[in-house]
mmCIF file of C-alpha atoms and ligand atoms in Angstrom:
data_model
loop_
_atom_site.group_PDB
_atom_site.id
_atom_site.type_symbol
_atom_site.label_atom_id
_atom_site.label_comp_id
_atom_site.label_asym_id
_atom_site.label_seq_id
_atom_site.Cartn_x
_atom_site.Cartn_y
_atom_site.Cartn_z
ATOM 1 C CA UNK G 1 -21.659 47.569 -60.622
ATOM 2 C CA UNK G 2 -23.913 49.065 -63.427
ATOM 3 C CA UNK G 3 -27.277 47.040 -63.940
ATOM 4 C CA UNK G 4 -27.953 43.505 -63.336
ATOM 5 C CA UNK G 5 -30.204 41.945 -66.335
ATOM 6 C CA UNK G 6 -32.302 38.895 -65.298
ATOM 7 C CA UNK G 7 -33.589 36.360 -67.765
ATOM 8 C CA UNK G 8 -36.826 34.566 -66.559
ATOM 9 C CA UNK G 9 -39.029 36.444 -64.376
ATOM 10 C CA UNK G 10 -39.985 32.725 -62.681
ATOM 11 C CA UNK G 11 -39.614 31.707 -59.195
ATOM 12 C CA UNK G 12 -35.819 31.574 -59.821
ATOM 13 C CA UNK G 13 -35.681 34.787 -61.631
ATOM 14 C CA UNK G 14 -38.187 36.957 -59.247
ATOM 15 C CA UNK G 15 -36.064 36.005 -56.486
ATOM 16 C CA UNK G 16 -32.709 36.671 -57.957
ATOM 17 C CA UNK G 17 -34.619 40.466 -59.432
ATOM 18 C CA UNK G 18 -35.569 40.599 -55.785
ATOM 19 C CA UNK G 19 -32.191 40.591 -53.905
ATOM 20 C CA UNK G 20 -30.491 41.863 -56.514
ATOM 21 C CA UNK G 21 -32.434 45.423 -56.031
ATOM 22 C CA UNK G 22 -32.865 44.868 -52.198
ATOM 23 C CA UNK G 23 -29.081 45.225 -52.530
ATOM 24 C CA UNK G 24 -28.807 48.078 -54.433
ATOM 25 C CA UNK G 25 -28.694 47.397 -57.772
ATOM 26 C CA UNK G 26 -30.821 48.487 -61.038
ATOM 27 C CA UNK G 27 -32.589 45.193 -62.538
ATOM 28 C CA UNK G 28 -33.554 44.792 -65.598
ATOM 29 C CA UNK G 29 -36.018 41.693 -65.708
ATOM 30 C CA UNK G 30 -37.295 40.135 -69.025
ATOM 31 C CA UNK G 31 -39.242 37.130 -69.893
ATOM 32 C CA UNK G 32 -40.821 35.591 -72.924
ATOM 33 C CA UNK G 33 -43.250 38.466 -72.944
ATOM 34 C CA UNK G 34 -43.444 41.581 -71.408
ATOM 35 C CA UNK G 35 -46.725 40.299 -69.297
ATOM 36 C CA UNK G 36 -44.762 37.822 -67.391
ATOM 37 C CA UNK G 37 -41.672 40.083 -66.833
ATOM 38 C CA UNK G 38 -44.756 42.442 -65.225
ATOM 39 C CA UNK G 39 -45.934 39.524 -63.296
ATOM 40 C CA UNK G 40 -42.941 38.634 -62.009
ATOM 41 C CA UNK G 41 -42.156 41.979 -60.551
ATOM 42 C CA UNK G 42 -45.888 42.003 -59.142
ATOM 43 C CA UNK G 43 -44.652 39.080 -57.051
ATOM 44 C CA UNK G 44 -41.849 40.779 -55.960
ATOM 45 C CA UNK G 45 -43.928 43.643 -54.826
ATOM 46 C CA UNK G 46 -46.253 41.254 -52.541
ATOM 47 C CA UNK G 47 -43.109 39.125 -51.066
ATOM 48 C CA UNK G 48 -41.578 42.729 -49.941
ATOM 49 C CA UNK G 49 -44.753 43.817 -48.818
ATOM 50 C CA UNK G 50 -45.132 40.572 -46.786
ATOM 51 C CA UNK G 51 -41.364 41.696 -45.180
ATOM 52 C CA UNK G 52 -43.037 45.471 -44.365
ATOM 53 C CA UNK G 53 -45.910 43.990 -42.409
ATOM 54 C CA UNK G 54 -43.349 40.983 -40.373
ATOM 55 C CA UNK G 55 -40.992 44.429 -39.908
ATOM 56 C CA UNK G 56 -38.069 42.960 -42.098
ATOM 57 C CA UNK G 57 -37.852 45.944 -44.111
ATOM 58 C CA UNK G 58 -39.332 49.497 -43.898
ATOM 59 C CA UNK G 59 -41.895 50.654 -46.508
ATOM 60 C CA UNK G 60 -38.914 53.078 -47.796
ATOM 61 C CA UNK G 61 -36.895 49.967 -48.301
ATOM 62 C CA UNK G 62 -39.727 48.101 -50.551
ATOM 63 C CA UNK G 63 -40.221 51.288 -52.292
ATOM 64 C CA UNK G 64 -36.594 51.616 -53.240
ATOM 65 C CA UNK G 65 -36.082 48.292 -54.345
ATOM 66 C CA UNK G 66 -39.127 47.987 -56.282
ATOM 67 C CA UNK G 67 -38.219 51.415 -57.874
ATOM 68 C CA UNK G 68 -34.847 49.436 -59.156
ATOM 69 C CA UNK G 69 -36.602 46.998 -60.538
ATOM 70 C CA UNK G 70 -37.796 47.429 -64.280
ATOM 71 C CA UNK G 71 -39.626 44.559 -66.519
ATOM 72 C CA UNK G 72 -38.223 44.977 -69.933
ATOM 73 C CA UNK G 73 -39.164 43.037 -73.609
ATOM 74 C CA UNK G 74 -36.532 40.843 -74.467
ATOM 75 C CA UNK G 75 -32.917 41.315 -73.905
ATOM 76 C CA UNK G 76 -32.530 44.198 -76.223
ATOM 77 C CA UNK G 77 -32.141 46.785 -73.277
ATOM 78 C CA UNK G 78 -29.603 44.956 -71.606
ATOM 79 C CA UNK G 79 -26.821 46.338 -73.259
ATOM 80 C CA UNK G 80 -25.785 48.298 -70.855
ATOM 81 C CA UNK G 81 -25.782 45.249 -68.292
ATOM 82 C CA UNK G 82 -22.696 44.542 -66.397
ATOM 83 C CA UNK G 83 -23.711 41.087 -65.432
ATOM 84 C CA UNK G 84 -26.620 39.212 -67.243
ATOM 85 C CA UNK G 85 -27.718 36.408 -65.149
ATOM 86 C CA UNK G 86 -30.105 33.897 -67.082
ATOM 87 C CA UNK G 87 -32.647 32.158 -65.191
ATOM 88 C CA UNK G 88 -34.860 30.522 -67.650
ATOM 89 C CA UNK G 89 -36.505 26.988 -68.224
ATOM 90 C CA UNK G 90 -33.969 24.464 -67.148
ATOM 91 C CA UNK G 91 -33.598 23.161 -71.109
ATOM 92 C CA UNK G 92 -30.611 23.689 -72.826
ATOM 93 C CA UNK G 93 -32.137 24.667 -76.050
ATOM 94 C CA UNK G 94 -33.514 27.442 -74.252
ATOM 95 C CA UNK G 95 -31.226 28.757 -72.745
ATOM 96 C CA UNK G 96 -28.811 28.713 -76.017
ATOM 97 C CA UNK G 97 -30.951 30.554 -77.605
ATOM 98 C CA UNK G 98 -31.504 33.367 -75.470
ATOM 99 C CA UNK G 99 -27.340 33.784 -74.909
ATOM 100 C CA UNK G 100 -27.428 33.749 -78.828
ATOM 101 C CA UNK G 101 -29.872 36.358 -78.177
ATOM 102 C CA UNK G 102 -28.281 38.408 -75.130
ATOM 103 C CA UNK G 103 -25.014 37.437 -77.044
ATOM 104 C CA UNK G 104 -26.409 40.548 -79.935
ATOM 105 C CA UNK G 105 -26.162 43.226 -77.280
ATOM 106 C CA UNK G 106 -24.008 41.900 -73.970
ATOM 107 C CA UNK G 107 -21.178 44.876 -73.134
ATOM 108 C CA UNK G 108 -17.685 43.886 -74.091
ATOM 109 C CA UNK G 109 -16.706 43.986 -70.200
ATOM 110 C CA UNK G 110 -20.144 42.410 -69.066
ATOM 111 C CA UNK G 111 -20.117 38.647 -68.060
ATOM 112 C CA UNK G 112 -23.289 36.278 -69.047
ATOM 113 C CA UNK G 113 -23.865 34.048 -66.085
ATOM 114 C CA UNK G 114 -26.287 30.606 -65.840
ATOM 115 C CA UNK G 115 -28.328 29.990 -62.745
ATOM 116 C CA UNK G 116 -28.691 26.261 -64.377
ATOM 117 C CA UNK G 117 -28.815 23.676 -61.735
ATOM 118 C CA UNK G 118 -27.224 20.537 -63.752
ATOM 119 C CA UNK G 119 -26.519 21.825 -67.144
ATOM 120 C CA UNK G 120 -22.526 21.892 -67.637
ATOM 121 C CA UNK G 121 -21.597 25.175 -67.862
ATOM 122 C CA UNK G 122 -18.065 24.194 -70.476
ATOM 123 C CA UNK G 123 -20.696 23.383 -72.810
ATOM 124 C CA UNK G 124 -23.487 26.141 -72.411
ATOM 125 C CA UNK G 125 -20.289 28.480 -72.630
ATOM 126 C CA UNK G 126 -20.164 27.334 -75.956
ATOM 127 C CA UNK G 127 -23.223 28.792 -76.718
ATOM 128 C CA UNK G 128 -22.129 32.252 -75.298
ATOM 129 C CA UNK G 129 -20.406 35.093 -76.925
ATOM 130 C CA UNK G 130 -17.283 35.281 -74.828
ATOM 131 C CA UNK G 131 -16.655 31.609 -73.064
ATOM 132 C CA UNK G 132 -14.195 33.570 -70.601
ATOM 133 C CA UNK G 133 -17.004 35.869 -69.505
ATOM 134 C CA UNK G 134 -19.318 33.090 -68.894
ATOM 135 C CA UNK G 135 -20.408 31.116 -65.198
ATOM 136 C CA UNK G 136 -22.856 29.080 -63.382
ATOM 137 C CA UNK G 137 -24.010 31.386 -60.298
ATOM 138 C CA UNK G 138 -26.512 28.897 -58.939
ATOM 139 C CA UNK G 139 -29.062 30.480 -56.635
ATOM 140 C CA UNK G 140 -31.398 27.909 -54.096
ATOM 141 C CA UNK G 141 -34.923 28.131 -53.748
ATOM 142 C CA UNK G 142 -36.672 30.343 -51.972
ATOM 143 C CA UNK G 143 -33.925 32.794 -53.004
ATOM 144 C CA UNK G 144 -34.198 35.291 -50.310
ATOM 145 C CA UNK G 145 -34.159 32.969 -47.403
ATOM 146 C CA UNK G 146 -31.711 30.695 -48.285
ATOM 147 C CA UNK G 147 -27.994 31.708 -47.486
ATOM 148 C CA UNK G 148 -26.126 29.835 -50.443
ATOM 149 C CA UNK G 149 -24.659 30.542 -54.085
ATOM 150 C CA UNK G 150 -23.121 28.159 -56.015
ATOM 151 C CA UNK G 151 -20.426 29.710 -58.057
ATOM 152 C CA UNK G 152 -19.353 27.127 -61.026
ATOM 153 C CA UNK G 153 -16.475 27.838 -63.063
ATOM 154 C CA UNK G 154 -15.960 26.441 -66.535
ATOM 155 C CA UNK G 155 -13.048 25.413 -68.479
ATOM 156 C CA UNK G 156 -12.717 28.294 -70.369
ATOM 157 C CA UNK G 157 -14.363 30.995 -67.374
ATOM 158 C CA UNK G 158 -11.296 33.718 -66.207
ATOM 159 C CA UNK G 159 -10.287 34.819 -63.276
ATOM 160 C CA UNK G 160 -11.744 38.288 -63.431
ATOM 161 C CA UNK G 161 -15.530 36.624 -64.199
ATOM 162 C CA UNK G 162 -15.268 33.980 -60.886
ATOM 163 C CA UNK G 163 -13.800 37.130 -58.858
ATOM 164 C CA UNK G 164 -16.715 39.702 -60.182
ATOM 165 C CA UNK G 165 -19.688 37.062 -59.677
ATOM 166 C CA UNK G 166 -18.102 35.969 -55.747
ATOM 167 C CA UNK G 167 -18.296 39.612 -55.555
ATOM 168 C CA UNK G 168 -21.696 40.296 -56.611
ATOM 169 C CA UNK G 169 -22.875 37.161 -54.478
ATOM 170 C CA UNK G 170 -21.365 38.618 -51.597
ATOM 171 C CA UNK G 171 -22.847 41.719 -51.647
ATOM 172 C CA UNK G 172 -26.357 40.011 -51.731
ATOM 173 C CA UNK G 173 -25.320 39.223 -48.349
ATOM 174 C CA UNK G 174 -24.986 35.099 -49.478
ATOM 175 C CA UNK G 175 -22.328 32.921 -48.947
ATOM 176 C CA UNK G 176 -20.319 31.480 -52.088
ATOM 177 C CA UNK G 177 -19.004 28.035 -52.355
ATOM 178 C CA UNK G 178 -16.803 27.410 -55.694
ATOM 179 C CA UNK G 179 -17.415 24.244 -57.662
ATOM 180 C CA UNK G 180 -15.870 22.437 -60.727
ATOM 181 C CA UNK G 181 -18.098 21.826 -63.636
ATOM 182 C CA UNK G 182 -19.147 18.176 -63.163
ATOM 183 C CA UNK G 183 -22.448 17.331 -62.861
ATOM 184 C CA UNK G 184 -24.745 18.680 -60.098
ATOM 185 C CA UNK G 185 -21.968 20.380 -58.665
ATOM 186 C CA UNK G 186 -22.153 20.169 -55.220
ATOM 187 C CA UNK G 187 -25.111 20.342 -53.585
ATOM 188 C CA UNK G 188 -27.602 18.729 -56.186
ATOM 189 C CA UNK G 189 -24.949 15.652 -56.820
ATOM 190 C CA UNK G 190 -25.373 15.185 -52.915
ATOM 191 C CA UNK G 191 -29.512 16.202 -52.941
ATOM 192 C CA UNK G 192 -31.187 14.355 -55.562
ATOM 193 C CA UNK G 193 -29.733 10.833 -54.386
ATOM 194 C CA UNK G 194 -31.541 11.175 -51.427
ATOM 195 C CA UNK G 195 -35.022 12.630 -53.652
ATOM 196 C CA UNK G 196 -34.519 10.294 -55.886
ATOM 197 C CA UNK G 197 -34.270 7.542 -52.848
ATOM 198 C CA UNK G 198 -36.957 8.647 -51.034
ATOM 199 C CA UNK G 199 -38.904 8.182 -53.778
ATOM 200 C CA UNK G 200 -37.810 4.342 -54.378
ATOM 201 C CA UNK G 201 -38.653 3.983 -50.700
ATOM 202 C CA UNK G 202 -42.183 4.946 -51.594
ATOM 203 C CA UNK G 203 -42.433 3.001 -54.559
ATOM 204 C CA UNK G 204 -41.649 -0.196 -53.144
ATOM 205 C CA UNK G 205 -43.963 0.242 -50.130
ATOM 206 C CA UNK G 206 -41.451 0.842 -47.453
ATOM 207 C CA UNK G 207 -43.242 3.614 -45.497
ATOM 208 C CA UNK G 208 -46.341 6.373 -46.849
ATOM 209 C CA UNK G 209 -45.360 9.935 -47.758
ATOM 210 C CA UNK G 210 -45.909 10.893 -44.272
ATOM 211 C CA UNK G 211 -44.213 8.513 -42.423
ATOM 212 C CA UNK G 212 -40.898 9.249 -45.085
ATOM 213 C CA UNK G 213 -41.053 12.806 -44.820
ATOM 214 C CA UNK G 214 -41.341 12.410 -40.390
ATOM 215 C CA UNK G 215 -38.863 10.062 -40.703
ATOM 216 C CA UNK G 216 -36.316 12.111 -42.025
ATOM 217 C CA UNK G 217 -37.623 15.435 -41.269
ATOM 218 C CA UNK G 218 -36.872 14.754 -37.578
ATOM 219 C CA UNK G 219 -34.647 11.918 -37.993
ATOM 220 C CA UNK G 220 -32.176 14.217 -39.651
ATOM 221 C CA UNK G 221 -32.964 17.775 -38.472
ATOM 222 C CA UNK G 222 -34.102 18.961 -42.265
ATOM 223 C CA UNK G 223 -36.347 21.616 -42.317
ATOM 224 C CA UNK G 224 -38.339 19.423 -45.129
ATOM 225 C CA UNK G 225 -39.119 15.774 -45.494
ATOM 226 C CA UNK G 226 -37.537 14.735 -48.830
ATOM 227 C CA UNK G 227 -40.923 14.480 -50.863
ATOM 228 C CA UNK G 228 -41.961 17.613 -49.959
ATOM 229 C CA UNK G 229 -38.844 19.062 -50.828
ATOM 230 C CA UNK G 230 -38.990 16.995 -54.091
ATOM 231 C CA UNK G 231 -42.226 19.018 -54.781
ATOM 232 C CA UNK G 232 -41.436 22.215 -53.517
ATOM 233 C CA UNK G 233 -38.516 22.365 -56.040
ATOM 234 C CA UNK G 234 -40.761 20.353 -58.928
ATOM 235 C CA UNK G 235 -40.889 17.138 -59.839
ATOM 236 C CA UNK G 236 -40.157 17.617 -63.250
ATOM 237 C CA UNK G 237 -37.175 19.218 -62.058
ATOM 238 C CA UNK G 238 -35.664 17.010 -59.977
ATOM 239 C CA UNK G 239 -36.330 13.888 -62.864
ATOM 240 C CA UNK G 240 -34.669 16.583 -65.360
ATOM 241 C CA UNK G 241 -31.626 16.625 -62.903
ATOM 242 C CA UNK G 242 -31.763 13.011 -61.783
ATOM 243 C CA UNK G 243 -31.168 12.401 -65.532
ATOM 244 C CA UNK G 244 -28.208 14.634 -66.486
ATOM 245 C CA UNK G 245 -26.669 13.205 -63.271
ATOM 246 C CA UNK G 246 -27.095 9.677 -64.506
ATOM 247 C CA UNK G 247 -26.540 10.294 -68.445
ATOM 248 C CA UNK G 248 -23.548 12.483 -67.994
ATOM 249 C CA UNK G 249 -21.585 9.666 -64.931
ATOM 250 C CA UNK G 250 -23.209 6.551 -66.669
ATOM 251 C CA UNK G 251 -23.587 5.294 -63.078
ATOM 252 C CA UNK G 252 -26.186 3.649 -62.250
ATOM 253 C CA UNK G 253 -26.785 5.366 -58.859
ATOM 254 C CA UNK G 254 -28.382 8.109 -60.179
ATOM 255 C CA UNK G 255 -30.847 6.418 -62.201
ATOM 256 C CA UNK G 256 -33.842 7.813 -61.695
ATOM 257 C CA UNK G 257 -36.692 5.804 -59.691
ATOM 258 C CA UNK G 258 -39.632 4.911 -61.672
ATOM 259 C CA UNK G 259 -42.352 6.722 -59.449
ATOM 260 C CA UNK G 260 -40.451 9.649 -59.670
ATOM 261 C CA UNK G 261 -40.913 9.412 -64.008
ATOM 262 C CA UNK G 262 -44.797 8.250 -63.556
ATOM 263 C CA UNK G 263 -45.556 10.993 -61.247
ATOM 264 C CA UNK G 264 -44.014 13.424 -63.865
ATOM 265 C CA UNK G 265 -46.129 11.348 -66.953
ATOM 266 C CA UNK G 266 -48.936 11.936 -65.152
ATOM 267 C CA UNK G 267 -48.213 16.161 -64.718
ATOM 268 C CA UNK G 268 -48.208 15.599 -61.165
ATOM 269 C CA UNK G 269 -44.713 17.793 -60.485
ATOM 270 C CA UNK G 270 -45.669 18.843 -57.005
ATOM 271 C CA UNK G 271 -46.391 22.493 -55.546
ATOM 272 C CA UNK G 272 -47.089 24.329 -59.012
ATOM 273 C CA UNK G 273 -49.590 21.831 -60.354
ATOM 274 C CA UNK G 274 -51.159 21.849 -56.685
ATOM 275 C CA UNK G 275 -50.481 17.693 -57.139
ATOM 276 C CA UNK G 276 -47.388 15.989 -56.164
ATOM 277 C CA UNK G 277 -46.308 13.099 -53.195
ATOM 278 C CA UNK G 278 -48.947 15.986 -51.695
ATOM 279 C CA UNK G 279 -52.647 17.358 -52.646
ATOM 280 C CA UNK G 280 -51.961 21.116 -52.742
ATOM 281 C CA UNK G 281 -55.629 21.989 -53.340
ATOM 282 C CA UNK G 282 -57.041 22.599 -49.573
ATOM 283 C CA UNK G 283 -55.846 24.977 -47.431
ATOM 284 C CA UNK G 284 -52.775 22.163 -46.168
ATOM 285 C CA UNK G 285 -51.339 19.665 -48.231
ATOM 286 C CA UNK G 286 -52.193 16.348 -47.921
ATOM 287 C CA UNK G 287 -50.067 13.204 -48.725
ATOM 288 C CA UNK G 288 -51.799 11.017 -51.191
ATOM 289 C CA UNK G 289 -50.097 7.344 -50.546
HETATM 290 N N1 CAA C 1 -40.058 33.302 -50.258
HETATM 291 C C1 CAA C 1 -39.578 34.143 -49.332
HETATM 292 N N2 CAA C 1 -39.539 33.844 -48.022
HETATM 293 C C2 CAA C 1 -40.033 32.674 -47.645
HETATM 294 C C3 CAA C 1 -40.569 31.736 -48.559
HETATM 295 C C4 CAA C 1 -40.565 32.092 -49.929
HETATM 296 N N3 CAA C 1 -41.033 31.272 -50.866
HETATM 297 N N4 CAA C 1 -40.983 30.663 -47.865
HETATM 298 C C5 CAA C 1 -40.718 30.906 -46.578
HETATM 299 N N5 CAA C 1 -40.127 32.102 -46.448
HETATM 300 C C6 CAA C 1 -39.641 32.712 -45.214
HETATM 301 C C7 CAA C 1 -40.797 32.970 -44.285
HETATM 302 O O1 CAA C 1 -41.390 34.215 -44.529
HETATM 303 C C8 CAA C 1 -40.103 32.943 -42.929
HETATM 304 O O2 CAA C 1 -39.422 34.165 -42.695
HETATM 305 P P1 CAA C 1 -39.204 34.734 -41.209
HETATM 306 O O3 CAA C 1 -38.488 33.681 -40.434
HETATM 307 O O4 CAA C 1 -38.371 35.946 -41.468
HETATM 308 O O5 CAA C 1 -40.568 35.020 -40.698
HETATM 309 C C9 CAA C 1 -39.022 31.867 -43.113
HETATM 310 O O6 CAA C 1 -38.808 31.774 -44.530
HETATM 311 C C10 CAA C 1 -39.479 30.570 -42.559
HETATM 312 O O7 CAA C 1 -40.697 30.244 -43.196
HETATM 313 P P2 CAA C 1 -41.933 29.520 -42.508
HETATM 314 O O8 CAA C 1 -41.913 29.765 -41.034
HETATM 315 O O9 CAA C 1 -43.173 29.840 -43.255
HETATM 316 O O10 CAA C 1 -41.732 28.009 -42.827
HETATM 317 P P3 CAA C 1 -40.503 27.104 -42.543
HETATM 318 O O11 CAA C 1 -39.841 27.407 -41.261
HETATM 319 O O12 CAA C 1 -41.016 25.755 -42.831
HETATM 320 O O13 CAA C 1 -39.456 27.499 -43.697
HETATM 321 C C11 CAA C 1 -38.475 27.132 -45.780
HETATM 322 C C12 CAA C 1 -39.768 27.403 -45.056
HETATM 323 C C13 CAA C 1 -37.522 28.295 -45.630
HETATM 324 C C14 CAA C 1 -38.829 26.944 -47.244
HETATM 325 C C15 CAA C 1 -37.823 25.850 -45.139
HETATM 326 O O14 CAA C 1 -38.767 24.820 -45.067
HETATM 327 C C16 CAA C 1 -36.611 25.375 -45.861
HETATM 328 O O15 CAA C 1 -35.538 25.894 -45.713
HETATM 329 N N6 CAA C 1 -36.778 24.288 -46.660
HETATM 330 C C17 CAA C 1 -35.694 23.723 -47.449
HETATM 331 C C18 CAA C 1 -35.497 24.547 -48.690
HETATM 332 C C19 CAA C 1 -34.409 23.989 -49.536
HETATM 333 O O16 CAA C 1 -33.794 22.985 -49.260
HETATM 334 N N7 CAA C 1 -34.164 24.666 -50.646
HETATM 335 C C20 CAA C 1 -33.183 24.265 -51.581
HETATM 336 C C21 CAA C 1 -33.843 23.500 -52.652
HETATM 337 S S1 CAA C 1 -32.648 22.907 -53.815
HETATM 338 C C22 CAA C 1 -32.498 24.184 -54.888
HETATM 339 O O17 CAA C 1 -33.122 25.205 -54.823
HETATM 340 C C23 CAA C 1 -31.497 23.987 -55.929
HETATM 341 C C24 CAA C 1 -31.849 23.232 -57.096
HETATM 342 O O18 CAA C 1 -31.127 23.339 -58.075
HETATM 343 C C25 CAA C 1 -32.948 22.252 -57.149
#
């Protein structure tokens, strides 16, 4: 494949940029400035050089994959992009306007992909140039540990797009499961019931942070408790998908609890505000109810 372009040089994004090239493949990495695409490729630098000192990788390795990697302004260069994968703010207004952006220079052959995590993708198609070359290729978080891609196939997506995008995802060395576009997919439809859950369980006083995130951390064999997983992936986040869940079944299930919404009135959304069910500003976190 030619180059892979990567909208959103983010957690999402930086990881995506990251095992793209560690597989081989020119990146071309762009955020709202050319700053942050910089940034986000100095992260990538210190995760590989965290993978050279535990002996993952040689230096060679993080050389050559950093060498693939190049921060670009805008979407302008990614013309030559065979597969444009956007990972950008999880807000549809966003992301419609940079595929009316990428839309000004994507190849004829190239495919426009989402790494949304609850938008459907039928509809953000619509804001794409060529529906048929457009998918959901939802990555997990932290991208180069975790083994999964969601691939999620639209009304309108061909063939040819699922079969290039399974392709690409395989040779990132990550297993691909195929989902229908309804909301959450498959693994957030099952995972933010039991976020969302946890946190009603804290809200009405039924156990502290620690004694929920014990309970099921070694009740159930999860490598997280559900409230720290809720803040590792962002509070906001979660209520943002909580919501399209509910809004988009009408079923009351998914209604979001209401100390998930205060905690994300207040700007507490967890890891990246260093405040969430856990104090991130000491050297460990600490649960605050
Ligand atoms: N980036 C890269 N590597 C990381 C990492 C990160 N952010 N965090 C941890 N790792 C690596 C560590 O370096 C370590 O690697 P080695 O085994 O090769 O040494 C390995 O992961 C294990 O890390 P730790 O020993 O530090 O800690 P841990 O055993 O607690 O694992 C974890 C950390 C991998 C994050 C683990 O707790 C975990 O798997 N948690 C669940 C994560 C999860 O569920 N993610 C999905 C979220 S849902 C989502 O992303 C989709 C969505 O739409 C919301």
């Amino acid at each position: 494949m030619q180059a892979v372009g990567v909208i959103g040089a983010g957690q999402m994004g930086a990881g995506i940029a990251q095992v793209s090239a560690q597989a081989g493949y020119r990146v071309l990495l762009s955020d709202v400035s050319r700053e942050r695409a910089e940034a986000g490729k100095a992260g990538i630098a210190k995760a590989l050089d965290r993978l050279v000192t535990k002996e993952k990788i040689t230096g060679d390795a993080r050389d050559a994959a950093l060498a693939l990697i190049e921060p670009v302004e805008g979407v302008a260069a990614m013309g030559d992009c065979a597969l444009v994968i956007e990972a950008a703010t999880e807000r549809e207004e966003i992301k419609r306007a940079i595929f009316a952006d990428v839309g000004k220079v994507l190849g004829p052959q190239a495919i426009l992909a989402s790494n949304t995590s609850s938008i459907p993708i039928t509809r953000l198609a619509q804001a794409s140039p060529d529906p048929a070359r457009f998918v959901g290729v939802h990555f997990f978080n932290p991208v180069p540990v975790m083994g999964l891609i969601e691939l999620i196939r639209g009304l309108a997506t061909s063939d040819a797009t699922v079969e290039t995008v399974e392709a690409y995802a395989q040779s990132l060395g990550k297993q691909v499961v195929r989902a229908n576009d309804a909301p959450g997919f498959i693994v957030n439809r099952v995972l933010m019931p039991m976020l969302n859950e946890a946190c009603f369980a804290l809200g009405e006083g039924v156990a502290t942070v620690r004694d929920i995130d014990l309970g099921c951390q070694l009740g159930l064999n999860h490598p997280m408790g559900p409230l720290t997983l809720a803040d590792f992936i962002g509070l906001d986040t979660c209520l943002e998908i909580c919501r399209v869940l509910h809004t988009s079944t009408g079923d009351p299930k998914f209604r979001p609890a209401p100390l998930l919404v205060k905690y994300v009135e207040a700007g507490w959304f967890g890891r990246k505000t260093k405040r969430g069910f856990y104090d991130y500003t000491g050297p460990e976190p600490v649960p605050t109810r």
